[in-house]
Coordinates of C-alpha atoms and ligand atoms in Angstrom, one line a residue:
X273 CA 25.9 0.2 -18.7
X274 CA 28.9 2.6 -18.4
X275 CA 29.2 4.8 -21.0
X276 CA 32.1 4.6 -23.4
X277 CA 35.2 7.1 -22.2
X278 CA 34.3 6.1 -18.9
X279 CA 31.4 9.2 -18.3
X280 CA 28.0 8.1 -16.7
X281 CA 24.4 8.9 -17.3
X282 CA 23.4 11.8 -15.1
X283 CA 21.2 9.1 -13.3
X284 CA 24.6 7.5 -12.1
X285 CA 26.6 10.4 -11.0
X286 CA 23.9 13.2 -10.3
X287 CA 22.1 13.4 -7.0
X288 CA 17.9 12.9 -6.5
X289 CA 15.6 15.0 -4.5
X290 CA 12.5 13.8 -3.2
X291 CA 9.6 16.5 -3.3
X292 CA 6.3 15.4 -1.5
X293 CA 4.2 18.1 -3.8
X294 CA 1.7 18.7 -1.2
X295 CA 4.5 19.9 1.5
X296 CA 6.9 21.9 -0.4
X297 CA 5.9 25.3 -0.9
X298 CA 2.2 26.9 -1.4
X299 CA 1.5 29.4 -3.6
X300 CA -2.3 29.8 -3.2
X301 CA -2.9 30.2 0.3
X302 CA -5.2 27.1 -0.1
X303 CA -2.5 25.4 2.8
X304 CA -1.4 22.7 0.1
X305 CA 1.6 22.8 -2.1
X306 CA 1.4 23.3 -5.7
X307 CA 3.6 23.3 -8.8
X308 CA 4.0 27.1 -9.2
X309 CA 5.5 27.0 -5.2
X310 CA 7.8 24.5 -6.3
X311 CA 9.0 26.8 -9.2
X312 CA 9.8 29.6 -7.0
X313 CA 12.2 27.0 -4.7
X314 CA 14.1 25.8 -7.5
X315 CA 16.7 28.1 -7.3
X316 CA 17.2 26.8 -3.7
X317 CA 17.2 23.1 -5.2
X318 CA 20.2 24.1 -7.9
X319 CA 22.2 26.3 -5.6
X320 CA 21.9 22.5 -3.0
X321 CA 23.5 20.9 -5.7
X322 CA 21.2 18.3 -6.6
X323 CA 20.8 16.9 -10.4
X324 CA 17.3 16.1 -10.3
X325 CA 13.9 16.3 -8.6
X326 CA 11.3 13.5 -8.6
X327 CA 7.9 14.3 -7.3
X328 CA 5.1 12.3 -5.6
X329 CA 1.9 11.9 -7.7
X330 CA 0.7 15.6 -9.1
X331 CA -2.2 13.7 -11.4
X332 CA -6.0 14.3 -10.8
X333 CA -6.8 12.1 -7.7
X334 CA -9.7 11.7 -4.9
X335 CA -6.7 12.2 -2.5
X336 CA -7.9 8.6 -0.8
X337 CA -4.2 7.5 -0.8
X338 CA -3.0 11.6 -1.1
X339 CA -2.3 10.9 -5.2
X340 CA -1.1 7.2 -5.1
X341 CA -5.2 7.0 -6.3
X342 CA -4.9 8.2 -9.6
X343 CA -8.6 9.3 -11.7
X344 CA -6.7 10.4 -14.8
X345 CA -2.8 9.5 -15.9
X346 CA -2.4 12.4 -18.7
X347 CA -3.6 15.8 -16.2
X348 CA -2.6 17.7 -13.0
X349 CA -4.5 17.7 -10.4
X350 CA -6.5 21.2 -9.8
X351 CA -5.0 21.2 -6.4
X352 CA -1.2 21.4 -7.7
X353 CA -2.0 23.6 -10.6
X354 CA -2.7 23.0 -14.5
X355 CA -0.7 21.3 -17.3
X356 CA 0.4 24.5 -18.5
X357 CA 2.0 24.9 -14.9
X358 CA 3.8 21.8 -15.5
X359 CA 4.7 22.7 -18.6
X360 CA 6.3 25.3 -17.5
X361 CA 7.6 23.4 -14.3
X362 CA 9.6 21.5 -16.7
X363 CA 10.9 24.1 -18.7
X364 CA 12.3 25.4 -15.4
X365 CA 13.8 22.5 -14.3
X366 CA 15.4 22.0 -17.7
X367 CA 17.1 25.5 -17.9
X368 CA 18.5 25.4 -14.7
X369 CA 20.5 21.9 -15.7
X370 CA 18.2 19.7 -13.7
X371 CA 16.0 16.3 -14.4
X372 CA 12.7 15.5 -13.9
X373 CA 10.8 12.5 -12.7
X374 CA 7.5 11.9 -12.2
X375 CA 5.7 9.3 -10.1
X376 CA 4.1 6.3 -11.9
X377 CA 1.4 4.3 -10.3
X378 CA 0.7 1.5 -12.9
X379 CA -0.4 -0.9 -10.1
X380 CA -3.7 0.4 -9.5
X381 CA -5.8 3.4 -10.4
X382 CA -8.3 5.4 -8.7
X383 CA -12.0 3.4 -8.3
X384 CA -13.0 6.8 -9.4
X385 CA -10.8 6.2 -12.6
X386 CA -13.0 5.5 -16.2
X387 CA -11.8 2.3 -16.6
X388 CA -12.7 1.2 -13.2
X389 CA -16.2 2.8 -13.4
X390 CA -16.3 0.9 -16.8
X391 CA -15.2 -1.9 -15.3
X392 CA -17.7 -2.4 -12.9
X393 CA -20.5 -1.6 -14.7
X394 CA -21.2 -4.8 -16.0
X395 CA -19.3 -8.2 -16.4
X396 CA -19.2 -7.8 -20.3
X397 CA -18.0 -4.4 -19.6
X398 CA -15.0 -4.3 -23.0
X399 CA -12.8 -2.9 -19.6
X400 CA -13.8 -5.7 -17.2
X401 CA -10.5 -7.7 -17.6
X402 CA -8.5 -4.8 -16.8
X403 CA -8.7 -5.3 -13.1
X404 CA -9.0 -8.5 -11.1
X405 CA -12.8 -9.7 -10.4
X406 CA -13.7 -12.8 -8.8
X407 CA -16.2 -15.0 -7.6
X408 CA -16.3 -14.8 -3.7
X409 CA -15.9 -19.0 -2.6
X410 CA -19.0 -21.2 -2.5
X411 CA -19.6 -19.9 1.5
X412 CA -19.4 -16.4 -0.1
X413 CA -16.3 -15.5 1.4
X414 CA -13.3 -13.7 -0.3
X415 CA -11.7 -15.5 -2.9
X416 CA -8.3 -16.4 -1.0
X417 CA -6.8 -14.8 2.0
X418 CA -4.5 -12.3 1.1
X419 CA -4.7 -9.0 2.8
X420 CA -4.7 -5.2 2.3
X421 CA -1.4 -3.3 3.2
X422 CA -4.1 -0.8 4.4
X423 CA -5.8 -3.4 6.6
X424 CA -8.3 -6.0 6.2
X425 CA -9.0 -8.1 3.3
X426 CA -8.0 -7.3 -0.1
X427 CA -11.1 -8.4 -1.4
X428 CA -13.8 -5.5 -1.8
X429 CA -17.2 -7.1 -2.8
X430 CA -19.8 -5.7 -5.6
X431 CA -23.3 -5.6 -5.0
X432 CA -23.7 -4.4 -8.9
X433 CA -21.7 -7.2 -10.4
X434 CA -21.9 -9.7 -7.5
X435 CA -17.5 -10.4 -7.9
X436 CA -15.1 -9.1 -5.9
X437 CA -12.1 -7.0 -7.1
X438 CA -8.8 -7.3 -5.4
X439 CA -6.9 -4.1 -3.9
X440 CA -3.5 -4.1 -2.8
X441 CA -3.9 -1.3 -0.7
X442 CA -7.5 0.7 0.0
X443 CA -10.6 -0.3 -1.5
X444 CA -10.4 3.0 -3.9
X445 CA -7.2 1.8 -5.2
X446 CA -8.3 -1.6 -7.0
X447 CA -5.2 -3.2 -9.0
X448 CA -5.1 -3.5 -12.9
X449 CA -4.7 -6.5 -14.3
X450 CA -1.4 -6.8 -15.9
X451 CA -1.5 -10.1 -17.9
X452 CA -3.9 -7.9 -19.9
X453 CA -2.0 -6.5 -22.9
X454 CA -4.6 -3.8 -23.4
X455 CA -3.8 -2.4 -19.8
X456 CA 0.0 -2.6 -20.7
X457 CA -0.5 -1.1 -24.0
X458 CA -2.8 1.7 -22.1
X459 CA 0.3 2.4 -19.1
X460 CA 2.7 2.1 -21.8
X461 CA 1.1 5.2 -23.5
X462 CA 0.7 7.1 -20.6
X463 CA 4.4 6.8 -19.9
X464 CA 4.8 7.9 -23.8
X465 CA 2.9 11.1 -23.5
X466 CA 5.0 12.0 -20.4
X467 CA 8.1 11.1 -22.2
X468 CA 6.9 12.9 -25.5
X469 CA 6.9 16.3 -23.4
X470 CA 10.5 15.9 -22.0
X471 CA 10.1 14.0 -18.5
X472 CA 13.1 12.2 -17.8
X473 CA 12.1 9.0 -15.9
X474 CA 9.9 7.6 -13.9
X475 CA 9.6 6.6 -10.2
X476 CA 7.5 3.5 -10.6
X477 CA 5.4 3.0 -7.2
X478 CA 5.0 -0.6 -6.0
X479 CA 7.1 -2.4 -8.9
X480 CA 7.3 -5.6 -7.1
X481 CA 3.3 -5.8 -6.9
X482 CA 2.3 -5.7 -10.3
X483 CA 1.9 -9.2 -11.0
X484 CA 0.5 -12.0 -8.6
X485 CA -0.7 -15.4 -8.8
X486 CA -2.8 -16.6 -11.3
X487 CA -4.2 -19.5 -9.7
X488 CA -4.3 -17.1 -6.4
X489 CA -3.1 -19.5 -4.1
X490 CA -3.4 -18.5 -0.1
X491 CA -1.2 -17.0 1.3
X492 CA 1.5 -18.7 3.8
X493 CA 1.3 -17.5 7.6
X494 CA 4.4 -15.6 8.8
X495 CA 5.8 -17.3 11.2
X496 CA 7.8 -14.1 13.0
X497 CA 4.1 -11.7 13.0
X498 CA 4.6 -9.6 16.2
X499 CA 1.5 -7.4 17.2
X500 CA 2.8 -4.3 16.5
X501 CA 3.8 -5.0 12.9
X502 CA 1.0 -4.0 10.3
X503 CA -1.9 -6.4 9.9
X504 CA -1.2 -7.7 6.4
X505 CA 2.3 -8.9 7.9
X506 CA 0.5 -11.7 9.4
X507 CA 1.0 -13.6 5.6
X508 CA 4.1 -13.9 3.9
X509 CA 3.6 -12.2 0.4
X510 CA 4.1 -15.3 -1.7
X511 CA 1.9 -15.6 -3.9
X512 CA 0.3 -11.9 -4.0
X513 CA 3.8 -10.0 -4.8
X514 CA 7.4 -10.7 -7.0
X515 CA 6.1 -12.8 -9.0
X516 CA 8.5 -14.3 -12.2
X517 CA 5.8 -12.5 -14.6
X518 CA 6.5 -9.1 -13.3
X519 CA 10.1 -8.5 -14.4
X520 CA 8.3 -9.5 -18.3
X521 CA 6.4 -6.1 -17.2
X522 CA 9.4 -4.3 -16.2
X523 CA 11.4 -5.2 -19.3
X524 CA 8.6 -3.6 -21.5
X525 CA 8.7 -0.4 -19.6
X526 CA 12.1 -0.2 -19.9
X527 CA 11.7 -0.7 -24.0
X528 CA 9.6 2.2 -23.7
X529 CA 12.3 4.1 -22.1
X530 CA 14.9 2.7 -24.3
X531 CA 12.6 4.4 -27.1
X532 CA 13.9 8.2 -26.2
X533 CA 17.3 9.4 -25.2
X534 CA 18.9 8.8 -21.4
X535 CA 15.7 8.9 -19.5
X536 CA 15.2 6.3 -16.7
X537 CA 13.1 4.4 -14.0
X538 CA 13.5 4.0 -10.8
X539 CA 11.6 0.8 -8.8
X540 CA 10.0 0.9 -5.7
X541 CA 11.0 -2.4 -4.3
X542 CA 10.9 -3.2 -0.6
X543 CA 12.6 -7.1 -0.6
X544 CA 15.4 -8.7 0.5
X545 CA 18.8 -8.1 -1.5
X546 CA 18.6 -11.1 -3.5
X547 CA 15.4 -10.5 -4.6
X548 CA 15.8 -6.9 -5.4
X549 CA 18.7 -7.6 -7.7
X550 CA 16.6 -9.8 -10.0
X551 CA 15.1 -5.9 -11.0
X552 CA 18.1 -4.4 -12.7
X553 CA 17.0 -7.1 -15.5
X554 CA 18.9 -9.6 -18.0
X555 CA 21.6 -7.5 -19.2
X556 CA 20.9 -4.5 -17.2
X557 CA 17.7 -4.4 -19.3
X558 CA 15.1 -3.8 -16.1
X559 CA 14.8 -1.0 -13.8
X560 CA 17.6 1.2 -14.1
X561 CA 17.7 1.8 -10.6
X562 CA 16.0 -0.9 -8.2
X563 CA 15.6 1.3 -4.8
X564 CA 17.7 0.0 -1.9
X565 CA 16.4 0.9 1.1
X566 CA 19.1 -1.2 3.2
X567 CA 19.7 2.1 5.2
X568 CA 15.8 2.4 6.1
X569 CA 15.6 -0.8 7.6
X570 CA 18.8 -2.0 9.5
X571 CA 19.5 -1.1 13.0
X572 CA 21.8 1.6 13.3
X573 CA 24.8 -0.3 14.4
X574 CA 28.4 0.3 12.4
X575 CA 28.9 -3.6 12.0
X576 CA 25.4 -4.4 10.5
X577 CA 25.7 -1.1 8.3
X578 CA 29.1 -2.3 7.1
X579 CA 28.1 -5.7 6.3
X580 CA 25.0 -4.6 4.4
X581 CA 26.8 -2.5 2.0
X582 CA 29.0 -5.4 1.5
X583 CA 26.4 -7.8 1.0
X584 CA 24.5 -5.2 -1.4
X585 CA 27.8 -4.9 -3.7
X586 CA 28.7 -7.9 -3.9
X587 CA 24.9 -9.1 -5.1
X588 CA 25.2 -6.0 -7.6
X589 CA 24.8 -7.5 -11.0
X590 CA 27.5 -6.4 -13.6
X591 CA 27.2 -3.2 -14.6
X592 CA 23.9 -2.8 -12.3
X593 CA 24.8 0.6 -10.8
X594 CA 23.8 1.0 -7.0
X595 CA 21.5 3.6 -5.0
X596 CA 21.2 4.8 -1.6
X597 CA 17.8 6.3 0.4
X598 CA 17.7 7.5 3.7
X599 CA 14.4 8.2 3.9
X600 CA 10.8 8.9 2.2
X601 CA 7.1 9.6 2.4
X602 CA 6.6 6.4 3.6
X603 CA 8.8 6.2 6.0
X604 CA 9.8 7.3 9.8
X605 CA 12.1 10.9 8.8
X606 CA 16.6 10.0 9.8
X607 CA 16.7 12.2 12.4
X608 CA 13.8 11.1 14.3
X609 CA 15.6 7.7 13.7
X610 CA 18.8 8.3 14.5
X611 CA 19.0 11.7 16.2
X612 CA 20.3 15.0 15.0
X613 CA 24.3 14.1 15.4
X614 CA 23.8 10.9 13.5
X615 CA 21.5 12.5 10.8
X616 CA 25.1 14.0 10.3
X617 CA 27.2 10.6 10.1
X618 CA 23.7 9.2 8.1
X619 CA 24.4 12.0 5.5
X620 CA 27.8 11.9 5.0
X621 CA 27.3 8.5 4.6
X622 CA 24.8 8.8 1.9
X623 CA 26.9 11.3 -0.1
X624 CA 30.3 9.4 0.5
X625 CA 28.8 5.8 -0.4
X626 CA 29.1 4.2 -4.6
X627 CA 25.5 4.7 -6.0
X628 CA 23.2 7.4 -6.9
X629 CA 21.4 9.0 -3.7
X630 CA 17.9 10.4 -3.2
X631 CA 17.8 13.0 -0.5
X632 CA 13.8 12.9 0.7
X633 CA 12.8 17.0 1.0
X634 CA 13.9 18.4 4.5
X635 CA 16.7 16.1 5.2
X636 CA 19.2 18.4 4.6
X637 CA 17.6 20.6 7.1
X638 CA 17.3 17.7 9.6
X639 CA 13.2 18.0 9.3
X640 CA 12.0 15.8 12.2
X641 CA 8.5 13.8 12.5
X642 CA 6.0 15.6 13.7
X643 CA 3.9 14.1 16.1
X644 CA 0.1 15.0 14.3
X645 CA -2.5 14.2 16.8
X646 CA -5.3 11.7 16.4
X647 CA -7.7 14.0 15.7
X648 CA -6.2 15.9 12.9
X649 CA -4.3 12.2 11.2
X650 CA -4.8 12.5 7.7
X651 CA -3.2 9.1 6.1
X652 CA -5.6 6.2 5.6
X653 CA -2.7 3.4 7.0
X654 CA -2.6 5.7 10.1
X655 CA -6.3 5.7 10.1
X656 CA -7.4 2.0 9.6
X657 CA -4.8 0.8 12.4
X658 CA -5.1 2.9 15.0
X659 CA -3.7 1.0 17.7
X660 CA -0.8 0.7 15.8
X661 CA 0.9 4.1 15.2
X662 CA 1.6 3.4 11.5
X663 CA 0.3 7.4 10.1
X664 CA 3.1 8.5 8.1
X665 CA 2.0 12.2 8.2
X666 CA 4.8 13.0 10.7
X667 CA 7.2 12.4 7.7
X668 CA 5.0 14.4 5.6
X669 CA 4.9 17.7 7.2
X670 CA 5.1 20.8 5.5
X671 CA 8.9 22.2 4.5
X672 CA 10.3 24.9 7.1
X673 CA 11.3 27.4 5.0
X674 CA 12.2 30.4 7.1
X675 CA 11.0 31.9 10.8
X676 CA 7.9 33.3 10.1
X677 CA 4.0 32.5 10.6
X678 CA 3.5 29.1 9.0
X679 CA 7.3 28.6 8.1
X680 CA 6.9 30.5 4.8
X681 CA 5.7 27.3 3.4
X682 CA 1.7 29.1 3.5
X683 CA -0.1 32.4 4.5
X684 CA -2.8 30.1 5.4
X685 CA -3.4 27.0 7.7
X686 CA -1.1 24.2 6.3
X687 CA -2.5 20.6 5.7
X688 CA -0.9 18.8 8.3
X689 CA 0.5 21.0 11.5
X690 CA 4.2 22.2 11.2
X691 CA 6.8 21.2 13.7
X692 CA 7.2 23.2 16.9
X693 CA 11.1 24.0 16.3
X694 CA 10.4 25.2 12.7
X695 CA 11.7 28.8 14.1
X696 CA 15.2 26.9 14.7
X697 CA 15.0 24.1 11.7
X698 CA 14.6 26.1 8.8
X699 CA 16.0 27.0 5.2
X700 CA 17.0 30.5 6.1
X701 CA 18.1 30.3 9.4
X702 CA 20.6 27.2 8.4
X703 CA 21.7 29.3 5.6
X704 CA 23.1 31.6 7.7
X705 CA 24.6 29.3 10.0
X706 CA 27.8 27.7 8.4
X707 CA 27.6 24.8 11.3
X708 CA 24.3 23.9 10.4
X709 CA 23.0 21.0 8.8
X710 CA 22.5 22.6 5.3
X711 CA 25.8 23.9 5.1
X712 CA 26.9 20.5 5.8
X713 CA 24.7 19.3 3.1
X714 CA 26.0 22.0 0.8
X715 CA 29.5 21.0 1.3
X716 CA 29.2 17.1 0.3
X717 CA 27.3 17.6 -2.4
X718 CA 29.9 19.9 -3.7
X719 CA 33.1 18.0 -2.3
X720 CA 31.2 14.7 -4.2
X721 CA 30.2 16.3 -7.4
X722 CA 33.5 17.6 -7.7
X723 CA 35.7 14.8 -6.9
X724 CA 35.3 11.7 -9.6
X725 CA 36.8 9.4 -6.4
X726 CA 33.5 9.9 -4.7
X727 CA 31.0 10.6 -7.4
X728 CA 31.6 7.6 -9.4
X729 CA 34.7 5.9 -8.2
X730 CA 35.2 2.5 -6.5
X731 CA 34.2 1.5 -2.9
X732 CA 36.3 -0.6 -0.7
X733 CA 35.5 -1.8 2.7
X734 CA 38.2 -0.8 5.5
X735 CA 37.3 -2.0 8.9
X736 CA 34.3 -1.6 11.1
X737 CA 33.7 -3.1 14.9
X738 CA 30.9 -2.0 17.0
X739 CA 31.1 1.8 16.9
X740 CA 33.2 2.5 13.7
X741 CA 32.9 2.3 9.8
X742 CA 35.6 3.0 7.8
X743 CA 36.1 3.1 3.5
X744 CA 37.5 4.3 1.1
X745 CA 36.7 5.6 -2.2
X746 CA 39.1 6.2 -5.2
X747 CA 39.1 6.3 -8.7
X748 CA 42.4 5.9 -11.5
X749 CA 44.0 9.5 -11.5
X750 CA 42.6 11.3 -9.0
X751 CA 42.7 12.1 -4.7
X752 CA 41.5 9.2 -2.9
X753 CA 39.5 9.4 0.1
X754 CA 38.9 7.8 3.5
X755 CA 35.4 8.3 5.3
X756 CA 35.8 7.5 9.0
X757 CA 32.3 7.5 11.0
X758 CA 32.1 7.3 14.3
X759 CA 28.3 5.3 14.5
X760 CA 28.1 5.6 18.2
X761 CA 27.7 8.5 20.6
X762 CA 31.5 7.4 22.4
X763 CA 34.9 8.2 21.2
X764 CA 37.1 5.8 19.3
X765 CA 40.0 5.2 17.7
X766 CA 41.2 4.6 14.0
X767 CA 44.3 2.6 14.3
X768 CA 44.9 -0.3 11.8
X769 CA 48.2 -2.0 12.1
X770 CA 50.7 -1.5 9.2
X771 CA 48.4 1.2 7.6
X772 CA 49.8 4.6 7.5
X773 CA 47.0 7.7 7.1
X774 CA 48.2 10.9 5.9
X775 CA 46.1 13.1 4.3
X776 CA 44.2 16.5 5.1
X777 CA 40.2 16.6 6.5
X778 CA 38.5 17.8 3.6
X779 CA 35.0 17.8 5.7
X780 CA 33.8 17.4 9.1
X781 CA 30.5 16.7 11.6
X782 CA 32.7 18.7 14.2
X783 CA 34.0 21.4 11.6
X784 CA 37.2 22.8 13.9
X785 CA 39.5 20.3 12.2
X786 CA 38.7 21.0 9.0
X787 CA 41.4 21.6 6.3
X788 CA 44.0 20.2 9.5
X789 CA 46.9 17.2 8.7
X790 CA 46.4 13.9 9.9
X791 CA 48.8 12.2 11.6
X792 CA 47.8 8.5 12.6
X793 CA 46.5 7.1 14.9
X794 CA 43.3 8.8 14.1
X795 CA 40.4 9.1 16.8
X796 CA 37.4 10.5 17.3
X797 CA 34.8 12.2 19.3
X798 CA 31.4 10.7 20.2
X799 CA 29.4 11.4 16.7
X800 CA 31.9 12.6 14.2
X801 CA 32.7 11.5 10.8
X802 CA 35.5 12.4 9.0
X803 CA 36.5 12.7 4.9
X804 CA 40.1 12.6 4.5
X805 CA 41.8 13.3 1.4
X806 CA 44.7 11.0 1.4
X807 CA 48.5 12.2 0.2
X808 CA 49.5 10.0 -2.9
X809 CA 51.8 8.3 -0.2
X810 CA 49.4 6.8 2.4
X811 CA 49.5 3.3 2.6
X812 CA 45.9 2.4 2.4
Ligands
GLC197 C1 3.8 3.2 -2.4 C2 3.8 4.7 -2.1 C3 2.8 4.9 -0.9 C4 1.4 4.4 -1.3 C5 1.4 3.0 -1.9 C6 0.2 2.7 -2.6 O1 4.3 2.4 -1.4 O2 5.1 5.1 -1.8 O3 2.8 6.2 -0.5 O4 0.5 4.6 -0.3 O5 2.5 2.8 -2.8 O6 0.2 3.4 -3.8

């Protein structure tokens, strides 16, 4: 996959952004964001340092699942703006140097989509193949037992047609059928028209779902449910998700891809390592880039971290090229995780690791959750477990862009409230601040884009016990560097026998030492990380 001369695609050595399009800057004063406010904040997204932006779902949507419902693939939602807008959205993006990828739902559509309101018009509907209708079993209960991720059963019944029709997530979303090669032809041609006007890859939502069983054999119980987890956890996936057929699927959208120049897709894919692997595709042919959300999941421990990355490496397939995520719209935000003075080890982790890295809007300002009360809960998991705190609107609050009313984000009421500390946790308040977590931000993305050691060089594991990782990073011909982070809130040392560090911090969580000489043994405060550019004569 490495391109001849040893350069990289800018998907392998550029840096992703995560905008949530509803959160990122309103232009309207209708308290949602739109594609002309993300225009005017693309000078702030250059001058950060990242290579490209993907965006949740902009296309015309009942909002049921806030665009992951989609009524038409080829438009822009009214609320974000008009095609022209994104035309010229793109444009933008393009002259500054930057990518653009878009969010592709192939999964499921909207039930307010025309297909689906074809489809269920009648069972010799020409469309009624394109989703997944059954007969309910002779007692008239669903057809099998597999569950919503949204709660309750997946089946949705149909007075009209008397069938049910399966849905993976809400009842508005009903899946596609994929075996259908008229509904692969159909997504195939919506990822051409995107393609045709200059996108440059996709995000695919929910890869791993596309295909399921076609005898639809019941799911197994899971054996480690605990009542806190979401309802459809009380089944192992097995027959409803990753299923052999779907990386047939995968390899056709990546022939699609493979039909323009350098553009690329990204999977969402939440399984375990070995699983996830199997999405890169024979000879690199799948998803270019399989998410690994290793760092979303694993307890916050130096030991387990360590391990991981090892474990994730070593399963890499040749020439598969890895990716890091610290956090998205679907997910608790890194600083409410880990705390603000690990957000700090978490980023410089994330831009000191091998692998391309997605930085999800408001990280680099350590954006918190927001704790939305009941009454004002706006996301449909939220809403259909109550009991069970699942709403991921505190990780999809608006962006804090400055002090003033409404965080300059709106001059009206925003969609979901802002957080209390905005006046402290903002854009233009960090830019000012060289201690503050954008600064830091600004200098690893430069101190990585700059250095081929850590943009695209190899990875090799150092040491780690129970509060510190170490590794370094180095690349034929250039500085090598050692990245020293300190995962607990206690001091510690660095002192490996018959290894000699000299070098000179290049950056640090607690700045003072900054640009200073090492001399071994190395320790460190409670919190800190370290990059260390090592003198050609250190041992390591
Ligand atoms: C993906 C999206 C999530 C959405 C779901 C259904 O997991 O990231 O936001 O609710 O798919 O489309």
């Amino acid at each position: 996959m490495e391109q001849k001369d040893n350069k990289h695609f800018w998907w392998q050595d550029g840096i992703i952004y995560q905008i949530y399009p509803r959160s990122y800057q309103d232009s309207n004063g209708d308290g949602v964001g739109d594609l002309p406010g993300i225009i005017r904040r693309l000078d702030y997204l250059q001058e950060l340092g990242v290579s490209a932006v993907w965006l949740s779902p902009i296309y015309p949507s009942p909002m049921a699942d806030y665009g992951y419902d989609i009524s038409d693939y080829q438009d822009i939602d009214p609320l974000f703006g008009t095609l022209s807008d994104f035309d010229t959205l793109l444009h933008e993006v393009h002259s500054r140097g930057m990518k653009l990828i878009l969010d592709l739902v192939p999964n499921h559509t909207s039930d307010q989509h025309a297909w689906f309101q074809e489809s269920r018009s009648s069972r010799s509907n020409p469309k009624r193949d394109w989703y997944l209708w059954h007969d309910g079993r002779p007692d008239g209960s669903p057809p099998n037992n597999w569950l919503s991720v949204f709660g309750g059963s997946a089946w949705e019944w149909d007075e009209t047609t008397q069938q049910y029709y399966y849905h993976a997530f809400l009842k508005e979303q009903p899946d596609l059928n994929w075996r259908n090669p008229e509904v692969q032809e159909a997504m195939l041609n919506v990822m051409r028209f995107w393609l045709d006007k200059g996108v440059d890859g996709f995000r695919v939502d929910v890869m791993w779902h596309m295909i399921k069983d076609e005898q639809l054999r019941n799911n197994p119980t899971n054996p480690n449910y605990e009542p806190h987890m979401s309802t459809h956890e009380q089944l192992l996936p097995t027959y409803s998700t990753d299923q052999a057929e779907v990386h047939d699927i995968v390899q056709k959208m990546r022939a699609v891809l493979d039909e323009y120049d350098e553009r690329m897709m990204i999977g969402e894919i939440y399984l375990p390592i070995q699983q996830l692997m199997v999405y890169y595709g024979i000879d690199n042919k799948g998803a270019h880039l399989p998410f690994n959300f290793l760092l979303l999941s694993l307890p916050w421990e130096a030991q387990t971290i360590a391990r991981a990355i090892d474990e994730y490496e070593g399963a890499l397939p040749s020439g598969g090229w890895p990716n890091w995520v610290l956090g998205n719209h679907d997910q608790p935000r890194i600083t409410s995780r880990v705390g603000l003075q690990q957000a700090k080890i978490a980023a410089l982790l994330l831009l000191t690791l091998r692998g391309t890295p997605t930085i999800y809007y408001g990280e680099e300002i350590g954006m918190r959750d927001v704790p939305i009360p009941f009454g004002e809960v706006q996301d449909p998991q939220g809403l259909n477990m109550p009991d069970k705190n699942l709403s991921r609107d505190p990780a999809r609050t608006p962006m804090q862009w400055d002090d003033s009313e409404n965080a300059g984000f709106t001059d009206q009421k925003p969609w979901l409230r802002l957080a209390r500390s905005y006046r402290r946790f903002n854009v233009a308040t960090q830019q000012a601040d060289s201690h503050s977590m954008l600064a830091l931000y600004k200098r690893l993305i430069r101190l990585r884009q700059s250095e081929p050691s850590l943009m695209t060089g190899h990875y090799v594991p150092v040491y780690s016990d129970h509060q510190l990782f170490a590794y370094l990073r180095h690349q034929e011909g250039h500085d090598r560097f050692l990245i020293l982070l300190n995962m607990s809130p206690r001091p510690c040392y660095f002192n490996v026998p018959n290894v000699t560090i000299k070098g000179t911090v290049e950056i640090a969580t607690h700045q003072e030492i900054e640009g200073e000489k090492i001399q071994e043994p190395i320790s460190l405060y409670g919190d800190e990380g370290l990059i260390i550019r090592l003198d050609p004569d250190a041992t390591l």
